[in-house]
Coordinates of C-alpha atoms in Angstrom, one line a residue:
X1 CA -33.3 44.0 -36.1
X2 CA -36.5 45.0 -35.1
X3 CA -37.7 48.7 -35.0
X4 CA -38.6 48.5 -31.6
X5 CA -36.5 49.8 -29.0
X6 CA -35.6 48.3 -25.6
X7 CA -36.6 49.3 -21.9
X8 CA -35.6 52.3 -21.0
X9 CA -34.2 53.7 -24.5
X10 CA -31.3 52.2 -24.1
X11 CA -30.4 49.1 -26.8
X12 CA -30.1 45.4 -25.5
X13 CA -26.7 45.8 -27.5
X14 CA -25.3 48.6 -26.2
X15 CA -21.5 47.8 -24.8
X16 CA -22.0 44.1 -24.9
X17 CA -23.3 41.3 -27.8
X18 CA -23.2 42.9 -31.2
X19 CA -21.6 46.0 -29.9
X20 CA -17.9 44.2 -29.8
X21 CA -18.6 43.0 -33.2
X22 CA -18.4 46.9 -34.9
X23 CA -15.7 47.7 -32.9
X24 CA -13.7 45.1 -34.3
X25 CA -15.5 45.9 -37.7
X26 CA -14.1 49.6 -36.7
X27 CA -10.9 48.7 -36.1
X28 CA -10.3 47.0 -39.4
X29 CA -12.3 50.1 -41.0
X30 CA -9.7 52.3 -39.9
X31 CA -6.5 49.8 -40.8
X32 CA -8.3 50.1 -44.6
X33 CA -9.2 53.8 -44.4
X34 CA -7.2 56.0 -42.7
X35 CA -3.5 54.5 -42.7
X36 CA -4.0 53.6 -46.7
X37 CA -2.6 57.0 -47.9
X38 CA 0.5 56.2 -45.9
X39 CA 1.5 53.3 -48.5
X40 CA 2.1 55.9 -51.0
X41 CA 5.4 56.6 -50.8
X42 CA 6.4 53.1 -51.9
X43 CA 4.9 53.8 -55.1
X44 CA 6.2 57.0 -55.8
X45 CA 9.8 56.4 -57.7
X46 CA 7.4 53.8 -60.2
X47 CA 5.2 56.5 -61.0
X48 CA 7.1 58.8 -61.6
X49 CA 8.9 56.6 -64.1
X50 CA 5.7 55.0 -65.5
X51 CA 4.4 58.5 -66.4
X52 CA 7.5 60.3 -66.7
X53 CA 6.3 63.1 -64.3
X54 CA 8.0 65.7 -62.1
X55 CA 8.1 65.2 -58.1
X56 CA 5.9 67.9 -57.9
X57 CA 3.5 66.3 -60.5
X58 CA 3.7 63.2 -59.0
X59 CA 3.0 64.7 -55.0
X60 CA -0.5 65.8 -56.2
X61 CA -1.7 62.1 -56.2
X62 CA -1.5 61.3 -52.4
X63 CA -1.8 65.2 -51.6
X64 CA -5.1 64.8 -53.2
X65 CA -6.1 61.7 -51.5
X66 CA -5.3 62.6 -48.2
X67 CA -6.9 66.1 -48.6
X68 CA -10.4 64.3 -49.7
X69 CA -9.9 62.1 -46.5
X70 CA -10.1 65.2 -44.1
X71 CA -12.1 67.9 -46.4
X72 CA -15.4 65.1 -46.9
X73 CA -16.3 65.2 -42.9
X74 CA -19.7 68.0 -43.6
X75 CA -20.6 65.3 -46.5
X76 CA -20.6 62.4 -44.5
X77 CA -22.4 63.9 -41.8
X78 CA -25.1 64.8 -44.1
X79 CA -25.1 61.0 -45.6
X80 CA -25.2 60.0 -41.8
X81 CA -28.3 62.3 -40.7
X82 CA -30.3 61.2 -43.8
X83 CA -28.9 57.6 -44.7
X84 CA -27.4 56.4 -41.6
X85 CA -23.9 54.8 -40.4
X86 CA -24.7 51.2 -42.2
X87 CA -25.2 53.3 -46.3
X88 CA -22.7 55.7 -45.4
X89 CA -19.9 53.1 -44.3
X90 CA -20.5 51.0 -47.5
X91 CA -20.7 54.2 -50.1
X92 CA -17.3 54.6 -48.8
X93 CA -16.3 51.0 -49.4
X94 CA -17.6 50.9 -52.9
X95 CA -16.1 54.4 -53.8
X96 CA -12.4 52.9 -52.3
X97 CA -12.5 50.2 -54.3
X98 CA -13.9 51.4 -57.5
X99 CA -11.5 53.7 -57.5
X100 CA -8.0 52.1 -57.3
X101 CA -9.6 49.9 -59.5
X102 CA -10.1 52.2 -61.8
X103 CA -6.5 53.8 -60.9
X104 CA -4.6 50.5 -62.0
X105 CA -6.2 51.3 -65.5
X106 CA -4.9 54.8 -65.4
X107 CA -2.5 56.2 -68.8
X108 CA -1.6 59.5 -67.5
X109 CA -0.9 61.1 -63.8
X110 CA -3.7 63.5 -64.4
X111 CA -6.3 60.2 -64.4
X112 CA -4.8 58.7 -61.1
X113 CA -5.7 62.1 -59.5
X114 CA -9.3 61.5 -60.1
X115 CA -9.2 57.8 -59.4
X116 CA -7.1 57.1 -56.8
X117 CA -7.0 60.6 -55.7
X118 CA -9.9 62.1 -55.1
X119 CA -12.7 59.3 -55.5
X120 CA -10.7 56.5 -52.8
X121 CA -10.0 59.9 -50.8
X122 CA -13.6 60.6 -50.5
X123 CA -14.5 56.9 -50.1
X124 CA -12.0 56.8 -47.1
X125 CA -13.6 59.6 -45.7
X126 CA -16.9 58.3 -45.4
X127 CA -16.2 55.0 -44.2
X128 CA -13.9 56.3 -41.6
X129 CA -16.1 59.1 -40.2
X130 CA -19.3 57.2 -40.6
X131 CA -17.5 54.2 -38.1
X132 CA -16.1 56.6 -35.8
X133 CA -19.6 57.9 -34.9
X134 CA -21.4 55.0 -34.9
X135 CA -19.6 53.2 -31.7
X136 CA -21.1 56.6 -30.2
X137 CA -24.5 54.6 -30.8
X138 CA -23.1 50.7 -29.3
X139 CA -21.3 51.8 -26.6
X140 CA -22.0 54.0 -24.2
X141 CA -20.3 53.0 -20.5
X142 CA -17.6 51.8 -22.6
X143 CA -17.4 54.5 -24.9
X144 CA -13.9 55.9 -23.8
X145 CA -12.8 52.7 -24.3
X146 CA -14.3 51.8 -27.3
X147 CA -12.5 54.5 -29.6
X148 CA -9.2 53.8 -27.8
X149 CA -9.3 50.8 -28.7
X150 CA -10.2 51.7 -32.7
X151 CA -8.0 53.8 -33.1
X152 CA -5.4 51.1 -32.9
X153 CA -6.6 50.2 -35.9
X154 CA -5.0 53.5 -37.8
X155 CA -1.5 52.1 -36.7
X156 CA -1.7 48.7 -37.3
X157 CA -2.8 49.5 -41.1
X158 CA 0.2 52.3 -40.9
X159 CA 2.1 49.5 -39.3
X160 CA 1.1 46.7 -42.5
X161 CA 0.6 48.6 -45.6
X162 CA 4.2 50.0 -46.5
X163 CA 5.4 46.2 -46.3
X164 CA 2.5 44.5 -48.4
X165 CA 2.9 46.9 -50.7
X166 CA 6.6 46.8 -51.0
X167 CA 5.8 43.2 -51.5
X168 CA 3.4 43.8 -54.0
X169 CA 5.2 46.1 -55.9
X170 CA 8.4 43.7 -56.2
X171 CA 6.1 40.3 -57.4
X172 CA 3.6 42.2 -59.7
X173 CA 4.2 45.8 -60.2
X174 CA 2.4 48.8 -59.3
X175 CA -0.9 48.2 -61.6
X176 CA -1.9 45.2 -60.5
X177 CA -0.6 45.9 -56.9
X178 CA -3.7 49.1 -57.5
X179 CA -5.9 46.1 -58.7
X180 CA -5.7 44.2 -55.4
X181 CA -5.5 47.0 -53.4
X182 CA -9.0 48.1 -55.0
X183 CA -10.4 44.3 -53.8
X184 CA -9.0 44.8 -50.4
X185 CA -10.7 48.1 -49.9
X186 CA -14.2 46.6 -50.9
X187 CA -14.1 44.8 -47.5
X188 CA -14.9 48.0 -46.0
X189 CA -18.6 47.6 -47.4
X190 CA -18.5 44.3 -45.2
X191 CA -17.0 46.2 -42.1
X192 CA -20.4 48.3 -42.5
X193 CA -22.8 45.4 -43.0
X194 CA -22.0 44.8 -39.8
X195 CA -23.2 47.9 -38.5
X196 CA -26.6 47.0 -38.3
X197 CA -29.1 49.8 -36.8
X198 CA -30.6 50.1 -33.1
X199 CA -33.4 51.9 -32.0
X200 CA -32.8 54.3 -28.9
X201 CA -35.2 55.2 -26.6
X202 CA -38.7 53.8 -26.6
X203 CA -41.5 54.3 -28.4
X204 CA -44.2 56.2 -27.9
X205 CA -47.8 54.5 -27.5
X206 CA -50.1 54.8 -29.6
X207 CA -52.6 55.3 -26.9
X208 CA -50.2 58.7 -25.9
X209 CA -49.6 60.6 -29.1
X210 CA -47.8 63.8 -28.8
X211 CA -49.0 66.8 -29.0
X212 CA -50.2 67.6 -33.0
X213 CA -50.0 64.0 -33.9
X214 CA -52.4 61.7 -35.2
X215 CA -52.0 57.8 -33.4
X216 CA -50.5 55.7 -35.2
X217 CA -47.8 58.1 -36.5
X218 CA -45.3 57.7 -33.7
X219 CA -43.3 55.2 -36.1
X220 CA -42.3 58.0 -38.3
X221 CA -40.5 59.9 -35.7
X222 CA -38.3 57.3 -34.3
X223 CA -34.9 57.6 -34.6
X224 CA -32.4 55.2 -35.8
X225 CA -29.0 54.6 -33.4
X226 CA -26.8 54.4 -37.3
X227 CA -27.7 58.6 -37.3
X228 CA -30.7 57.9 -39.6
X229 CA -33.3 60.6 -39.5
X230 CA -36.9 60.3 -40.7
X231 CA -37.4 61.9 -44.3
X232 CA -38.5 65.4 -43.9
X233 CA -40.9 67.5 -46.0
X234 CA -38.9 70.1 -48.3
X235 CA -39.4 73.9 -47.0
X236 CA -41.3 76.3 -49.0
X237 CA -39.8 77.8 -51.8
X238 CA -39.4 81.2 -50.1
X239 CA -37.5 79.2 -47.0
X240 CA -34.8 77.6 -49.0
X241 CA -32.1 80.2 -49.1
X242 CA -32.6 80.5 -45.1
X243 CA -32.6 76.9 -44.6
X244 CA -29.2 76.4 -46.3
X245 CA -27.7 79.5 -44.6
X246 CA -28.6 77.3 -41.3
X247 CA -27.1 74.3 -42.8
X248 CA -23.7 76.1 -43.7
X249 CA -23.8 77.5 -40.0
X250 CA -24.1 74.3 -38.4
X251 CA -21.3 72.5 -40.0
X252 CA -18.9 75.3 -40.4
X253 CA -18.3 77.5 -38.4
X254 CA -17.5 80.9 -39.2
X255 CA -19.2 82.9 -36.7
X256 CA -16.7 81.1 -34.2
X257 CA -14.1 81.8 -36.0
X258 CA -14.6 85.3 -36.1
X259 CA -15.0 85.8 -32.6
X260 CA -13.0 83.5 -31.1
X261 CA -9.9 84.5 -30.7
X262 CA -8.4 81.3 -28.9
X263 CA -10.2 78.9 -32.0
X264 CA -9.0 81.7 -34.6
X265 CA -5.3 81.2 -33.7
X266 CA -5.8 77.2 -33.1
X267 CA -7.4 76.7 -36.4
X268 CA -4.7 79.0 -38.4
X269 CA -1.7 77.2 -36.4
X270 CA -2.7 73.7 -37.0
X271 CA -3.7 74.8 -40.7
X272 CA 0.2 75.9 -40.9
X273 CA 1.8 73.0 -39.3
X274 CA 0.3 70.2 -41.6
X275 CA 1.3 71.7 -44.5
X276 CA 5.2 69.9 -42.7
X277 CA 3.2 67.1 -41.0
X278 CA 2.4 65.1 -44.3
X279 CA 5.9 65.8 -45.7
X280 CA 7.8 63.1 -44.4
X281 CA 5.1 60.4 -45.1
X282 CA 4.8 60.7 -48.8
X283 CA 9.0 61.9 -49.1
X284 CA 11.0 59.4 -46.5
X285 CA 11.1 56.3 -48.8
X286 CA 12.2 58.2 -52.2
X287 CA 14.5 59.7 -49.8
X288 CA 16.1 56.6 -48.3
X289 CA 15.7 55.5 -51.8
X290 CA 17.8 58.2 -53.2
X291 CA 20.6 57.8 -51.0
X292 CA 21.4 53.8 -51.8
X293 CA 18.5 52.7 -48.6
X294 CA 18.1 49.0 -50.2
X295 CA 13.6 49.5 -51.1
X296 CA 12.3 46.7 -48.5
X297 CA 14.6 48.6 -45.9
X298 CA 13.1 52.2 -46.8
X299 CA 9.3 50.9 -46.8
X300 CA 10.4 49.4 -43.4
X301 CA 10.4 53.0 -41.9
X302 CA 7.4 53.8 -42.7
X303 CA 6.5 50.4 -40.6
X304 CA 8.8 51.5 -37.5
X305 CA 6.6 54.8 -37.4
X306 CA 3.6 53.3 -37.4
X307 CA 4.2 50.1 -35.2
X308 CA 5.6 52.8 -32.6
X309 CA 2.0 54.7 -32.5
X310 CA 0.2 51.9 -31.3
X311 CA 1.7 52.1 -27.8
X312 CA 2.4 55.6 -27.6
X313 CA -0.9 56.8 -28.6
X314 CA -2.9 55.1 -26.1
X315 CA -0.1 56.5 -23.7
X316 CA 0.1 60.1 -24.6
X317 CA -3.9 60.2 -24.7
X318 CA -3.8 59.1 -21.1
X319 CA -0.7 61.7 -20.2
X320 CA -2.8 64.5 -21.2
X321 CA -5.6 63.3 -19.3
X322 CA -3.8 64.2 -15.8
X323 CA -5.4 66.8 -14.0
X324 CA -2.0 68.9 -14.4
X325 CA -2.5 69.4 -17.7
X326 CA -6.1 71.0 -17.4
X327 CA -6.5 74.2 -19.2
X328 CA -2.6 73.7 -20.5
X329 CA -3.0 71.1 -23.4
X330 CA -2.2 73.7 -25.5
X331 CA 1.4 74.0 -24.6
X332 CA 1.4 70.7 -24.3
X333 CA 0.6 70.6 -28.3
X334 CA 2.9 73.2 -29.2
X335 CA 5.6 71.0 -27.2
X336 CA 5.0 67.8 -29.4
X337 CA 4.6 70.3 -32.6
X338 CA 8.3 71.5 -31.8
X339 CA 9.5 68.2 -31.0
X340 CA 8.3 66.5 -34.3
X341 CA 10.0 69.7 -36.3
X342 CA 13.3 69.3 -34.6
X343 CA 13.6 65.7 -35.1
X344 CA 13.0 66.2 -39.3
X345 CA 16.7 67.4 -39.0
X346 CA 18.0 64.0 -38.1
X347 CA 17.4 63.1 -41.7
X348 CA 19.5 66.4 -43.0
X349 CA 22.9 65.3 -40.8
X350 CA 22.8 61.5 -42.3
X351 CA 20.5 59.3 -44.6
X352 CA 22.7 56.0 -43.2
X353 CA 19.6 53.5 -42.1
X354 CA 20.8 53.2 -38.3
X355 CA 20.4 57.4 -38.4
X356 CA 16.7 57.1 -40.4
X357 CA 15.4 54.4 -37.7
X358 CA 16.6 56.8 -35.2
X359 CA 14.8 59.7 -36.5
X360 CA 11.5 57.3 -36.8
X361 CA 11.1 56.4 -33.2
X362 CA 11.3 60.4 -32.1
X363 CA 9.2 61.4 -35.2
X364 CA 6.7 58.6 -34.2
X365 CA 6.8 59.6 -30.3
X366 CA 5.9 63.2 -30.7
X367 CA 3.2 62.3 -34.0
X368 CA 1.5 60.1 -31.1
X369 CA 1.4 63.4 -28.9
X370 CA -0.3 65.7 -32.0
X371 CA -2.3 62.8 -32.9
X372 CA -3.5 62.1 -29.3
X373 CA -3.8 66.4 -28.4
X374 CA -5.4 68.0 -31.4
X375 CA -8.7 67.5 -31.0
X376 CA -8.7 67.4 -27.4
X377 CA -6.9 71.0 -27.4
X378 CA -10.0 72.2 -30.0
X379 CA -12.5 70.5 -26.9
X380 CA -11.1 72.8 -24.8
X381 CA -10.6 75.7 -27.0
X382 CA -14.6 75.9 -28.2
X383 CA -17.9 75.5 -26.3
X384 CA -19.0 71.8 -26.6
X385 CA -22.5 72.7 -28.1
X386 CA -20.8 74.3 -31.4
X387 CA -18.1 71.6 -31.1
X388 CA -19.5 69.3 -34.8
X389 CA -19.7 72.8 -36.6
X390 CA -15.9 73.9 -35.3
X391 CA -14.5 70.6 -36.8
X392 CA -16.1 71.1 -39.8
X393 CA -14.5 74.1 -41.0
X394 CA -11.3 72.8 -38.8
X395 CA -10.9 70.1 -41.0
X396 CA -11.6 72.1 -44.3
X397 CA -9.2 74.4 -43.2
X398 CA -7.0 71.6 -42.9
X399 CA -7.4 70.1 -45.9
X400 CA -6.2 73.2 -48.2
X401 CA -3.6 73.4 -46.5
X402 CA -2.3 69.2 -46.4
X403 CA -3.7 69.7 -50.4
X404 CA -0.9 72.4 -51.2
X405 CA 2.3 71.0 -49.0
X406 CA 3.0 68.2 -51.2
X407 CA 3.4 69.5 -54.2
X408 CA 5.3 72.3 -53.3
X409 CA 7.9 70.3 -51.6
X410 CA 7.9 68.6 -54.6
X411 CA 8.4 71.4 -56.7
X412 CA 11.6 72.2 -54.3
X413 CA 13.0 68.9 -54.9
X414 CA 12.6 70.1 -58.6
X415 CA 14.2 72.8 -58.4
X416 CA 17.4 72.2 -55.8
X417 CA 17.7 68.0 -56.9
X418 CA 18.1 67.2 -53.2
X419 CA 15.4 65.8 -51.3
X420 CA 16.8 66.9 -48.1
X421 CA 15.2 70.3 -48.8
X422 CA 11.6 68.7 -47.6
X423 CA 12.7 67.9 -44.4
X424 CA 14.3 71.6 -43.8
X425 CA 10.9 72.9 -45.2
X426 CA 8.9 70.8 -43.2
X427 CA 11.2 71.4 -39.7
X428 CA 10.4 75.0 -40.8
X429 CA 6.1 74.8 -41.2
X430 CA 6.4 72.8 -37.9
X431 CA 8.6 75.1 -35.8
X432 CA 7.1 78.1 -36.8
X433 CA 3.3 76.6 -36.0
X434 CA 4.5 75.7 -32.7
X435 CA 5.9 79.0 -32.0
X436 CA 3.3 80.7 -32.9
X437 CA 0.5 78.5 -30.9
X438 CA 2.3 78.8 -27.9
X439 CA 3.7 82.2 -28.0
X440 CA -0.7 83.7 -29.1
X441 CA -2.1 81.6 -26.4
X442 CA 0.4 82.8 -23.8
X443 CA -0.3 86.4 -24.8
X444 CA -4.2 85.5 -24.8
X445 CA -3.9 84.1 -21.4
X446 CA -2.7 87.0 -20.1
X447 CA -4.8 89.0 -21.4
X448 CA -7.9 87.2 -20.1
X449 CA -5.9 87.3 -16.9
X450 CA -5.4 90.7 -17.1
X451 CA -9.6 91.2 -17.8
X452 CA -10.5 88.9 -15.3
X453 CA -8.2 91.0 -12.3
X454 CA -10.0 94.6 -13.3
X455 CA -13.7 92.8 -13.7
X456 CA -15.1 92.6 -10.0
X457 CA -16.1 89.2 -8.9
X458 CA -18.3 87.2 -10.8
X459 CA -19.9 84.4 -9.2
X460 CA -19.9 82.1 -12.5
X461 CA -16.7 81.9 -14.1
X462 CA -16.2 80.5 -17.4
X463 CA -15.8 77.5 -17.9
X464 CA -13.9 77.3 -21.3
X465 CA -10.4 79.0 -21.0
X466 CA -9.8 80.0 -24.5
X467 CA -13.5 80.9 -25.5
X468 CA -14.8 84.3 -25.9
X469 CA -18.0 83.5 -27.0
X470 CA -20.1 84.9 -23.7
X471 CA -22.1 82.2 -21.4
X472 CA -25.0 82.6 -19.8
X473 CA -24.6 82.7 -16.2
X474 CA -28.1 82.0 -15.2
X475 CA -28.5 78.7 -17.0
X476 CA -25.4 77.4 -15.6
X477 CA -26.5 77.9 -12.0
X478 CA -29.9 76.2 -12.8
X479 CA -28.6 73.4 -14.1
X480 CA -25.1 71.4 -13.7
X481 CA -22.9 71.1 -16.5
X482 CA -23.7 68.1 -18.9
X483 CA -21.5 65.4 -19.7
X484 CA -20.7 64.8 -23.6
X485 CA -19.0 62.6 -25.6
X486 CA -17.0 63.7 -28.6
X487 CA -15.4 60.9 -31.4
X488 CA -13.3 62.6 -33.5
X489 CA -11.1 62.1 -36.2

């Protein structure tokens, strides 16, 4: 395409054309990134006889995978600013498939932490981040609908891989299973072919230079719709240490955390309740397994869960769009949080696979809630302008945290011989996270309630209910407040 822009700075293919050809390349990005780490409970009884290892040993690989997936987001956004969508989205590709390549080759557990762990986890992570934010560049009347529609594409591969690779697994074993799963991921560099760069806005004649610019130049500063920026010159020798303090600021967030209350409690709650999110994932098949679930039936759960989260998901995104729910998405979190530790009981009273489908459709119903709430509740919870930089730490945060559950419910199992001892550990990270969301955002309420009734009047209230970083009231009467739109993991 052409480096010059349309009428108007907006793209002849924005939400039509070209546009409906990345998001369907998005949606299959997200089937071969996102939902892969789901498939690894099938393998997990074969490796841990191929290599003789301990569930806790064992755990580590899709612990480490999965962390990778959510701990690369500041990364990729750096690819993204300097590289653009198109590089970053086919690093990833190459880095997926290289690396269960590599993995099927693998002699000791230790090797498949570095192979299929961590470098298809951080391949994952920049496909998948780099296609989420470039359908913020292709579509922008139909944006809302755009990354509904790809995120379908999470549940479908959640929905496929358990059963190809129980299939796999049968007619070839695991290596070569690792083999062809390295192949499959290498379509992701095609997915990002496809996302060919735009040029927003116009630009500028060469008969109206701006201001400290030579004509002819203008070229230089255009910028690319993939999140390419021009190549800038390296600061002074003297500004470096400043300039990566600025970088560190803008894509984590600590000054936020530390005076934010409502993002400080958020970011600790949610840190807490994934270390029992992941749990049944990687620990439902060996479980059903265990207890005489015939394979194909056991990877089938897996299947149920995910099949169940491509109607409930679009549905319980729409739910906590209602107007009632403004300024209470929060509880509405904490609600789904409770509900999905409850329902890891089920598997506790009976492992029959009547009781285990059972416990899949509420699991699946209330992991659509979380799924569709927690990045809406952050929205709400920080001021839209710091909103990249919160979701960076967020997601680091997160990732310690997803890194750590595994194995130590795998060290339990170790320990006690019965599995059912992950599902009372995770009902426990999950009850207590809900708790304690709900329970320090009541109390903050109330105490912001409680400011709010001995403050006299104030003719521009705030506009964020859980923030307590200050606003300025004079710029919000000048201007209205401006529309943005977030795509998010």
């Amino acid at each position: 395409m052409s480096r010059g822009g349309a009428a108007h700075g907006i793209s002849n293919t924005q939400d039509r054309g070209w546009a409906w050809m990345v998001l369907l390349a998005t949606v299959l990005l997200q089937g071969l990134t996102l939902s892969f780490p789901s498939c690894t409970g099938v393998f997990f009884t074969d490796l841990q006889r191929e290599f003789q290892a301990t569930n806790s040993e064992t755990s580590w690989f899709p612990s480490i995978m999965t962390a990778v997936l959510h701990a690369g987001g500041p990364l990729c956004s750096i690819l993204v600013e300097r590289f653009g969508c198109r590089f970053t989205v086919m690093l990833g590709g190459l880095l997926s498939g290289v690396g269960m390549v590599a993995s099927s080759f693998s002699k000791s557990i230790s090797q498949l932490y570095i192979t299929a762990g961590f470098i298809t986890g951080l391949g994952s992570c920049f496909g998948f981040q780099a296609g989420v934010t470039v359908l913020g560049y292709y579509f922008v009347r139909r944006r809302a609908l755009a990354n509904a529609l790809a995120s379908t594409g999470a549940s479908i591969g959640l929905t496929l891989w358990p059963l190809i690779s129980q299939y796999l697994l049968d007619e070839m074993g695991w290596r070569n299973t690792f083999l062809i799963f390295g192949g499959v991921l290498l379509n992701a560099c095609v997915c990002g072919a496809v996302m060919r760069p735009v040029q927003l806005g116009p630009p500028r004649s060469p008969l109206q230079p701006s201001p400290g610019q030579e004509p002819g130049n203008s070229a230089e500063d255009a910028q690319m719709s993939n999140g390419a920026t021009p190549h800038q010159v390296e600061p002074p020798q003297q500004a470096r240490f400043a300039a990566c303090k600025r970088t560190l600021q803008k894509y984590l967030a600590f000054d936020i955390f530390c005076k934010n209350k409502g993002y400080q409690i958020y970011t600790i709650g949610v840190a807490w309740m994934v270390m029992g999110f992941v749990l049944p994932l990687i620990y439902l098949v060996p479980y059903a397994i265990r207890n005489g679930v015939e394979e194909r039936k056991a990877a089938l759960l897996i299947s149920v869960i995910g099949f169940i989260n491509i109607f409930m998901r679009p549905m319980a995104g729409l739910l906590s769009g209602l107007n009632i729910f403004t300024g209470k998405r929060i509880y509405l979190f904490s609600l789904a949080v409770l509900l999905n530790g409850l329902s890891n009981l089920i598997c506790v009273i009976s492992a029959d696979f009547s009781v285990l489908i059972l416990y899949c459709l509420i699991y699946s119903i209330s992991m659509s809630g979380i799924g569709a709430l927690i990045f809406q509740v952050l929205m709400d919870v920080v001021e839209m302008d710091r909103f990249s930089s919160a979701l960076g730490l967020f997601t680091i945060l997160e990732s310690v945290t997803i890194l750590l559950g595994p194995p130590l419910a795998g060290l339990l199992v170790d320990i006690t011989g019965h599995f059912s001892y992950v599902f009372y550990a995770s009902s426990f990270f999950m009850v207590s996270a809900a708790l304690f969301m709900g329970l320090s955002f009541c109390a903050l309420d109330r105490k912001n309630k409680l400011k709010e009734a001995l403050k006299p009047t104030s003719n521009s209230p705030s506009r964020y209910q859980y923030t307590e970083v200050p606003t300025n009231p004079e710029l919000e009467k000048q201007a209205p407040p401006a529309v943005m739109y977030i795509t998010s993991i």
